[in-house]
Amino acid sequence: MPNKLSEPISVVSSDLPIYNSAFECASREDIRSTQFKLIKEQIDLAYNNVAWYRERFAEKGLEPGDIKGHEDIKHLPITDKSVLRDTYPYGLFAAPLDKIVRLHSSSGTTGKPIVVGYTKEDIEEWRYCIMCILQMAGVVPGDRAQMAFGYGMFTGGFGLHYGLEGLGCMMIPAGSGNTERHIMMMEDYGTTVLIATPSYAMHICEVGEKLGYDWEKSQLRVGLFGGEPCHPKLKSEIESRMHIFCTDNYGLTEVMGPGVSGECLASRNQQHIMEDHFYWEVIDPKTGEVLPEGSVGELVLTPLNKKGVPILRYRTHDLTKVTTETCECGRTTARMDKVRSRTDDMLIIRGTNVYPSQVEDVLSSISGASPHYRLVLDNETGMDRLTLMLELEPQAFTDSVPQMEDFRNHISDKLRGVLQVSANVKLLEPGSIERFMGKAKHVEDNRIK
Ligand code: DLL
């Protein structure tokens, strides 16, 4: 196992168990032809076993045999979260329920959750995807992996757990919450890999520092983050304060859970898509039109090996762009840019579109601004009002009213320049913004519609 201070293995290496290096390093033509063969099987599975898909095909006057090449895939029906809600709980299941060995769900903010089921084969494929992304991230057999995702209906805990175990790691299934106990376990069990959302990892880091825990001396060397966007500045801050390497992995319940894509150590702000398991497209979120490679748009995913719940062309609402250029690590699989925004987290404030990621970009350029913030919206006065509650780094927080006022004006000006919207800025002392054990919530929209 690499030690804490050695560079983790960042390229495809013969020293590591490669799970399907033949595919991960195959030619683009071979990747595309494997994908086409698999997508045809998924189309048949969905068409023959799921009434909802048969009806959509009929509406379009389409039959599975009409999909003759990659260029026809755009004619397949699109699936959205609302479909999973409308067919809740089992309407999209292709396998009989006695073949489903696990359910997971994702709770929306409103209404019914969406539920997905996995057959034994699906669980195996999932485990394989996780093992591949772990290996990209420099996790090796023998690592001691401490899980800080919740075990439950959320896919994060169980999904990653079995892949880590499959790779040969010692699993420490601590679950989310009880931060001091996490730190004690890391120390006592010699944890080398922490699995968490980046915001929870940051919280663990801060609590450790307050307790006087010496992160440099700990055996922890890898942070495996996911489940929410991770700003590059947050990542590098965690890396320097905890003395670890962090990588990000991406996924969503509807198509599987974690394991859709993962960051290798060579291309640090992109993630390799598991293309033997997912067919990707990037579409214009407004028109639904498929965009050429390299364009920013909404990621659409079709899982390629599902047995339980086939999903064709799932609209993720996540914004990204994808490249198929060979990576420095040697893999030829496509890489997506890290997801920083979703089409549905756009706020319309006095007619102007604002993404929380834009605020994060501004804050990351200001020394003394911490990554802990909240955007509060209200319209009590009849007009939309945006307030940025921002926690300052300890060295930037002072009792001097004029200094704080200058800093506040500086942030407010920068925000107005980028967002084209004025914001009321409230500067808070370190530790004031709520911390989250799972995905952080940055927006509180109190506007009366
Ligand atoms: O968050 C699955 C997951 C768990 C992925 C643990 C990685 C690690 P959901 O709860 O269904 O599933 O949420 C999926 O979260 O559409 C993205 O908007 C966001 N998301 C997930 N991973 C990332 C990431 C899991 N690495 C939704 N970067 C997705 C940015 C992410 N956003």
Short mmCIF file of N, CA and C and ligand atoms in Angstrom, two decimals, residues 81 105-107 114 126 130 133 149 154-157 160 195-198 224-230 247-261 271 314-319 336-342 344-345 439, ligand 1:
data_model
loop_
_atom_site.label_atom_id
_atom_site.label_comp_id
_atom_site.label_asym_id
_atom_site.label_seq_id
_atom_site.Cartn_x
_atom_site.Cartn_y
_atom_site.Cartn_z
N LYS A 81 -37.18 12.30 -13.93
CA LYS A 81 -37.57 11.91 -12.56
C LYS A 81 -39.08 11.75 -12.43
N SER A 105 -33.78 4.25 -2.64
CA SER A 105 -34.64 5.33 -3.11
C SER A 105 -33.96 6.66 -2.89
N SER A 106 -34.46 7.65 -3.61
CA SER A 106 -33.93 8.98 -3.40
C SER A 106 -35.12 9.85 -3.07
N SER A 107 -34.99 10.58 -1.97
CA SER A 107 -36.14 11.37 -1.56
C SER A 107 -36.06 12.71 -2.26
N ILE A 114 -38.36 8.43 -5.43
CA ILE A 114 -38.25 7.52 -6.56
C ILE A 114 -37.58 6.26 -6.02
N TRP A 126 -22.72 -3.26 -10.16
CA TRP A 126 -22.50 -2.06 -9.36
C TRP A 126 -21.17 -2.16 -8.61
N ILE A 130 -17.82 0.25 -8.91
CA ILE A 130 -17.18 0.91 -7.75
C ILE A 130 -15.70 0.51 -7.68
N ILE A 133 -13.77 2.61 -10.08
CA ILE A 133 -13.52 4.02 -9.72
C ILE A 133 -12.60 4.12 -8.50
N PHE A 149 -20.79 7.89 4.74
CA PHE A 149 -22.12 8.04 4.13
C PHE A 149 -23.09 7.20 4.95
N PHE A 154 -30.47 5.68 0.85
CA PHE A 154 -29.47 6.42 0.06
C PHE A 154 -28.46 5.41 -0.51
N THR A 155 -28.09 5.60 -1.78
CA THR A 155 -27.21 4.62 -2.43
C THR A 155 -25.74 4.72 -2.00
N GLY A 156 -25.38 5.85 -1.38
CA GLY A 156 -23.96 6.10 -1.10
C GLY A 156 -23.31 5.05 -0.22
N GLY A 157 -23.94 4.74 0.92
CA GLY A 157 -23.32 3.84 1.90
C GLY A 157 -23.13 2.43 1.36
N LEU A 160 -21.04 2.01 -2.19
CA LEU A 160 -19.58 2.07 -2.12
C LEU A 160 -19.02 0.97 -1.24
N ILE A 195 -14.59 8.00 3.21
CA ILE A 195 -15.61 8.12 2.17
C ILE A 195 -16.71 9.02 2.72
N ALA A 196 -16.92 10.16 2.06
CA ALA A 196 -17.86 11.15 2.61
C ALA A 196 -18.24 12.16 1.54
N THR A 197 -19.23 12.99 1.84
CA THR A 197 -19.42 14.18 1.00
C THR A 197 -18.25 15.12 1.33
N PRO A 198 -17.86 15.96 0.36
CA PRO A 198 -16.77 16.89 0.69
C PRO A 198 -17.11 17.81 1.84
N LEU A 224 -12.31 9.99 -0.48
CA LEU A 224 -13.13 9.57 -1.63
C LEU A 224 -14.46 10.29 -1.50
N PHE A 225 -14.61 11.35 -2.29
CA PHE A 225 -15.76 12.22 -2.08
C PHE A 225 -16.80 12.06 -3.18
N GLY A 226 -18.02 12.40 -2.88
CA GLY A 226 -19.06 12.36 -3.90
C GLY A 226 -20.40 12.73 -3.30
N GLY A 227 -21.41 12.68 -4.15
CA GLY A 227 -22.77 12.94 -3.69
C GLY A 227 -23.18 14.40 -3.82
N GLU A 228 -22.20 15.28 -4.01
CA GLU A 228 -22.50 16.72 -4.14
C GLU A 228 -21.30 17.37 -4.84
N PRO A 229 -21.52 18.56 -5.39
CA PRO A 229 -20.39 19.23 -6.05
C PRO A 229 -19.29 19.56 -5.05
N CYS A 230 -18.06 19.49 -5.54
CA CYS A 230 -16.92 19.85 -4.68
C CYS A 230 -16.12 20.91 -5.40
N THR A 247 -10.28 12.57 -4.22
CA THR A 247 -10.87 12.45 -5.55
C THR A 247 -12.38 12.43 -5.39
N ASP A 248 -13.01 12.71 -6.51
CA ASP A 248 -14.44 12.92 -6.51
C ASP A 248 -15.08 11.84 -7.38
N ASN A 249 -16.18 11.29 -6.95
CA ASN A 249 -16.90 10.36 -7.84
C ASN A 249 -18.36 10.74 -7.88
N TYR A 250 -18.98 10.38 -8.99
CA TYR A 250 -20.30 10.89 -9.31
C TYR A 250 -21.26 9.75 -9.61
N GLY A 251 -22.50 9.98 -9.30
CA GLY A 251 -23.53 9.01 -9.67
C GLY A 251 -24.88 9.49 -9.20
N LEU A 252 -25.91 8.76 -9.55
CA LEU A 252 -27.26 9.12 -9.12
C LEU A 252 -28.12 7.87 -9.01
N THR A 253 -29.03 7.92 -8.08
CA THR A 253 -29.85 6.77 -7.75
C THR A 253 -30.54 6.18 -8.97
N GLU A 254 -31.14 7.05 -9.78
CA GLU A 254 -32.01 6.60 -10.86
C GLU A 254 -31.31 5.64 -11.81
N VAL A 255 -30.00 5.83 -12.03
CA VAL A 255 -29.31 4.97 -12.98
C VAL A 255 -28.45 3.91 -12.29
N MET A 256 -28.26 4.01 -11.00
CA MET A 256 -27.50 3.03 -10.23
C MET A 256 -27.17 3.53 -8.82
N GLY A 257 -26.54 4.70 -8.75
CA GLY A 257 -26.00 5.22 -7.48
C GLY A 257 -24.58 5.67 -7.78
N PRO A 258 -23.69 5.70 -6.76
CA PRO A 258 -22.30 6.05 -7.06
C PRO A 258 -21.72 5.01 -8.02
N GLY A 259 -20.66 5.40 -8.75
CA GLY A 259 -20.03 4.43 -9.67
C GLY A 259 -20.26 4.76 -11.12
N VAL A 260 -20.91 5.89 -11.42
CA VAL A 260 -21.12 6.27 -12.82
C VAL A 260 -19.80 6.82 -13.39
N SER A 261 -19.13 7.65 -12.60
CA SER A 261 -17.85 8.18 -13.07
C SER A 261 -16.97 8.49 -11.87
N GLN A 271 -13.88 13.42 -14.56
CA GLN A 271 -14.15 12.06 -14.07
C GLN A 271 -14.37 11.13 -15.25
N TYR A 314 -31.81 8.88 -19.44
CA TYR A 314 -32.25 9.57 -18.22
C TYR A 314 -31.68 10.99 -18.16
N ARG A 315 -32.55 11.95 -18.02
CA ARG A 315 -32.13 13.35 -17.89
C ARG A 315 -31.67 13.59 -16.47
N THR A 316 -30.37 13.81 -16.30
CA THR A 316 -29.83 13.94 -14.94
C THR A 316 -30.06 15.32 -14.34
N HIS A 317 -30.27 16.31 -15.19
CA HIS A 317 -30.31 17.73 -14.79
C HIS A 317 -28.94 18.27 -14.39
N ASP A 318 -27.91 17.43 -14.48
CA ASP A 318 -26.56 17.89 -14.12
C ASP A 318 -25.88 18.49 -15.35
N LEU A 319 -25.24 19.62 -15.15
CA LEU A 319 -24.58 20.32 -16.26
C LEU A 319 -23.09 19.96 -16.30
N MET A 336 -15.97 13.35 -18.04
CA MET A 336 -16.90 14.48 -17.89
C MET A 336 -16.30 15.50 -16.93
N ASP A 337 -16.57 16.77 -17.20
CA ASP A 337 -16.15 17.78 -16.23
C ASP A 337 -16.94 17.60 -14.97
N LYS A 338 -16.33 17.97 -13.88
CA LYS A 338 -17.05 17.83 -12.62
C LYS A 338 -18.34 18.62 -12.66
N VAL A 339 -19.36 18.05 -12.10
CA VAL A 339 -20.66 18.73 -12.07
C VAL A 339 -20.61 19.80 -10.99
N ARG A 340 -20.85 21.04 -11.41
CA ARG A 340 -20.88 22.13 -10.44
C ARG A 340 -22.29 22.67 -10.26
N SER A 341 -23.15 22.45 -11.28
CA SER A 341 -24.50 23.03 -11.22
C SER A 341 -25.49 22.05 -11.82
N ARG A 342 -26.73 22.22 -11.41
CA ARG A 342 -27.83 21.47 -12.01
C ARG A 342 -28.76 22.47 -12.70
N ASP A 344 -31.76 22.53 -12.38
CA ASP A 344 -32.82 22.93 -11.46
C ASP A 344 -32.31 23.63 -10.21
N ASP A 345 -31.01 23.93 -10.10
CA ASP A 345 -30.62 24.75 -8.96
C ASP A 345 -30.39 26.21 -9.35
N LYS A 439 -25.24 15.72 2.29
CA LYS A 439 -25.13 16.77 1.28
C LYS A 439 -25.44 18.12 1.92
O1 DLL B 1 -25.68 11.14 -4.58
C1 DLL B 1 -25.12 8.99 -5.47
C2 DLL B 1 -23.74 9.12 -4.92
C3 DLL B 1 -23.49 8.79 -3.62
C4 DLL B 1 -22.71 9.54 -5.75
C5 DLL B 1 -22.21 8.88 -3.11
C6 DLL B 1 -21.41 9.62 -5.25
C7 DLL B 1 -21.16 9.29 -3.93
P1 DLL B 1 -28.53 10.89 -5.42
O2 DLL B 1 -28.81 11.07 -3.99
O3 DLL B 1 -29.59 10.32 -6.29
O4 DLL B 1 -27.30 9.93 -5.63
O5 DLL B 1 -28.08 12.29 -5.99
C8 DLL B 1 -27.64 12.41 -7.30
O6 DLL B 1 -26.25 14.29 -6.68
O7 DLL B 1 -27.61 14.08 -9.97
C9 DLL B 1 -25.81 15.25 -8.78
O8 DLL B 1 -26.62 16.41 -8.89
C10 DLL B 1 -25.31 15.12 -7.35
N1 DLL B 1 -23.99 14.48 -7.31
C11 DLL B 1 -23.67 13.22 -7.00
N2 DLL B 1 -22.34 13.04 -7.04
C12 DLL B 1 -21.80 14.23 -7.41
C13 DLL B 1 -20.48 14.70 -7.63
C14 DLL B 1 -26.03 10.13 -5.16
N3 DLL B 1 -19.41 13.94 -7.46
C15 DLL B 1 -27.26 13.84 -7.59
N4 DLL B 1 -20.33 15.98 -8.02
C16 DLL B 1 -26.64 14.00 -8.96
C17 DLL B 1 -21.40 16.80 -8.19
C18 DLL B 1 -22.86 15.15 -7.59
N5 DLL B 1 -22.65 16.42 -7.97
#
